[in-house]
Backbone as numpy.savetxt, mean C-alpha at the origin, in Angstrom:
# Nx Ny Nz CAx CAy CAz Cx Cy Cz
-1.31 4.60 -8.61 -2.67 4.26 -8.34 -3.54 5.44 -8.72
-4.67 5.25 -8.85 -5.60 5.97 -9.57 -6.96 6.07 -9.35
-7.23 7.27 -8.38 -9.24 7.06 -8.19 -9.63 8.14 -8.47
-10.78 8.24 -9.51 -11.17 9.03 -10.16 -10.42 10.13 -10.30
-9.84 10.42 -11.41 -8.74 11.55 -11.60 -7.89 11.93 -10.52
-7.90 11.35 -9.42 -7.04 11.73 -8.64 -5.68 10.78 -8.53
-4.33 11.43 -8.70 -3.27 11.14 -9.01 -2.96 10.16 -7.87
-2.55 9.26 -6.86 -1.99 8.51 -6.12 -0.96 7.56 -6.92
0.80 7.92 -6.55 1.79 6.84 -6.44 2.42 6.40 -5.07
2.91 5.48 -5.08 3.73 4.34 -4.20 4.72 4.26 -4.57
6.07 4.10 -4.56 6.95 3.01 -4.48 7.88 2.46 -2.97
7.26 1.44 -2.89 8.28 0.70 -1.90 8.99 -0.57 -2.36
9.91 -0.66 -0.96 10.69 -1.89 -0.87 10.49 -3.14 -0.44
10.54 -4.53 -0.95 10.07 -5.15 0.09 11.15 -6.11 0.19
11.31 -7.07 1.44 12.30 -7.80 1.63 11.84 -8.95 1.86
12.01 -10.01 1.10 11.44 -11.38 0.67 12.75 -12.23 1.58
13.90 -12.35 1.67 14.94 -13.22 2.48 15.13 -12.53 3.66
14.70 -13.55 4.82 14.74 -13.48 6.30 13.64 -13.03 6.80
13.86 -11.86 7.75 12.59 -11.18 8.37 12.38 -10.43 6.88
10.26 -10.75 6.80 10.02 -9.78 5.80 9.89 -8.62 5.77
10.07 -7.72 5.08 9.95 -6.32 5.89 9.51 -5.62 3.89
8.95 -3.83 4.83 8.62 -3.47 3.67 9.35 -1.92 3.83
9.25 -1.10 3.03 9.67 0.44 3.62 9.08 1.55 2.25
8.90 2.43 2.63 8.00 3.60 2.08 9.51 4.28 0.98
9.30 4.26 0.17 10.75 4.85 -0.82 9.92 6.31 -1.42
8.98 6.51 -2.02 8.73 7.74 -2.41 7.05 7.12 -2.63
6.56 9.02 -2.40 4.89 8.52 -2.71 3.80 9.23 -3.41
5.50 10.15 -4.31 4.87 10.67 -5.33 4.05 12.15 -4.90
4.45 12.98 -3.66 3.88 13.90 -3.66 2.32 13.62 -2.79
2.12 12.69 -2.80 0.22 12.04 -2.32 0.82 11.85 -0.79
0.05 13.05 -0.09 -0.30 12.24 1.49 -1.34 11.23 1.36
-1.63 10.60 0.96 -2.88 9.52 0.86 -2.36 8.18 0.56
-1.14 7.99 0.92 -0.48 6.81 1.00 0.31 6.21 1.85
0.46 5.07 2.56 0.98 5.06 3.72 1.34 3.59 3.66
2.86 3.44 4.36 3.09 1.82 4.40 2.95 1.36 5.91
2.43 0.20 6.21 2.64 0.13 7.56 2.85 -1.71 8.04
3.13 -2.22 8.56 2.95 -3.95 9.15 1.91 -4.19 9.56
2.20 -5.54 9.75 0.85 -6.61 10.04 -0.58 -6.41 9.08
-1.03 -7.54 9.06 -2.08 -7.94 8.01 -3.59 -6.71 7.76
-4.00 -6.53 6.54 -5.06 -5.41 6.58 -6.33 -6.52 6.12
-7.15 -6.93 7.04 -8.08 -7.35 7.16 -8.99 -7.30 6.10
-9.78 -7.38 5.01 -10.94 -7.65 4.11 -12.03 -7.22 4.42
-12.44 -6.09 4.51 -14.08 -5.63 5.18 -13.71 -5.06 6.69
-12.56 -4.62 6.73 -12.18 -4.17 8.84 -11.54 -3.05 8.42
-11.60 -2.21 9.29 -11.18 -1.13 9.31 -9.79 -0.61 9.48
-9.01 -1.48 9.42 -7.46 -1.77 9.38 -7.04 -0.65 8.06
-5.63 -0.14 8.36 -5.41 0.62 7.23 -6.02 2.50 8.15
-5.55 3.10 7.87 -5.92 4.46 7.87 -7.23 5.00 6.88
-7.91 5.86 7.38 -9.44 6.29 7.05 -8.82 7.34 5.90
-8.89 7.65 5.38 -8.63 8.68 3.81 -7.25 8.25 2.98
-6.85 7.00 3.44 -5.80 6.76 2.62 -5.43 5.10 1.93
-4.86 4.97 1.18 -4.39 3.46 0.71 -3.03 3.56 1.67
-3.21 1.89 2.01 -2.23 1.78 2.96 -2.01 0.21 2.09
-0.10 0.54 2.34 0.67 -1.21 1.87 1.36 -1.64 3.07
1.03 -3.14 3.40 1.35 -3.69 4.36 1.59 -4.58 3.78
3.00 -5.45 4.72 3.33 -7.03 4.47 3.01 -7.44 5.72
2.60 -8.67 5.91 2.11 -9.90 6.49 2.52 -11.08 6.17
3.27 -11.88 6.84 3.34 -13.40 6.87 3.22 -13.73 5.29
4.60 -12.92 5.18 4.96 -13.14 3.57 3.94 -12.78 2.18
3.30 -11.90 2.62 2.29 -11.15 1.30 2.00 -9.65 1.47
1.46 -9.32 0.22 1.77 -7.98 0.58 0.12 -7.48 0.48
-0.47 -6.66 1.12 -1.61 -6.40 1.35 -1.62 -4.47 0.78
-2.78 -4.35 0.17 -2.98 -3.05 -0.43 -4.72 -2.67 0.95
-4.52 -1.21 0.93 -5.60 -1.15 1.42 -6.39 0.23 1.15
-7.71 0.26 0.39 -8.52 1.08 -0.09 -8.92 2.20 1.07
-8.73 2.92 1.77 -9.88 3.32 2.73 -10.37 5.16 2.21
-10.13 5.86 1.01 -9.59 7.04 0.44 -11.31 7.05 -0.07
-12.28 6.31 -0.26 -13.95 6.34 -0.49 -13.67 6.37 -2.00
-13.07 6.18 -2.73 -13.13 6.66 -3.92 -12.01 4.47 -4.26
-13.18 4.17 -5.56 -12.04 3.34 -6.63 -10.90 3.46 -6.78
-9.72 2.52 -6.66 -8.15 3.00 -7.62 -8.02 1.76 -8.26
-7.89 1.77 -9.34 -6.68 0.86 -9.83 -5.06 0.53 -9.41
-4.48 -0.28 -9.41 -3.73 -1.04 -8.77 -2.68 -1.75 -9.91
-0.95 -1.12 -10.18 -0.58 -1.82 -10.87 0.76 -1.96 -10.50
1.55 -3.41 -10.53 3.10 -3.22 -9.67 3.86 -3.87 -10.72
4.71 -3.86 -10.44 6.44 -4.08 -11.14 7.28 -4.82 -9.78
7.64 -5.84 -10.79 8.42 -7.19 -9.78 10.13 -6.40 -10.40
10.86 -6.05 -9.44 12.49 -5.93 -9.94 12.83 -7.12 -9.03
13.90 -7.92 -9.87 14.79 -8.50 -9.10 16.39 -8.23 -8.95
């Protein structure tokens, strides 16, 4: 991920059969990234204040901006 020249990666896990679940695998060096559960709300303050936060919810996966700055956003499906 990417806001204004500033470097932010992710990679996690997520688990699609049974309970869904997600887990933090590496984050690239960036404290400004954080995985956590339950749903990140659209306009609410959900998610941590200076960071992008990934959450799964009731089978989807939710990204969350809160870092004041734009990122772009790009993922890779492995099966």
């Amino acid at each position: 991920m990417l806001g204004r020249g500033i470097d932010r990666s992710i990679i996690f896990s997520y688990r699609v059969t049974g309970t869904h679940a997600i887990a933090q695998m590496a984050t690239g060096g960036s404290a400004n990234v954080e995985v956590t559960t339950g749903e990140l709300v659209p306009g609410s303050t959900s998610g941590t204040s200076g960071k992008i936060t990934v959450s799964v919810y009731d089978g989807k996966i939710y990204l969350k901006n809160r870092t004041g700055v734009p990122v772009n956003s790009r993922g890779t499906y492995l099966s």
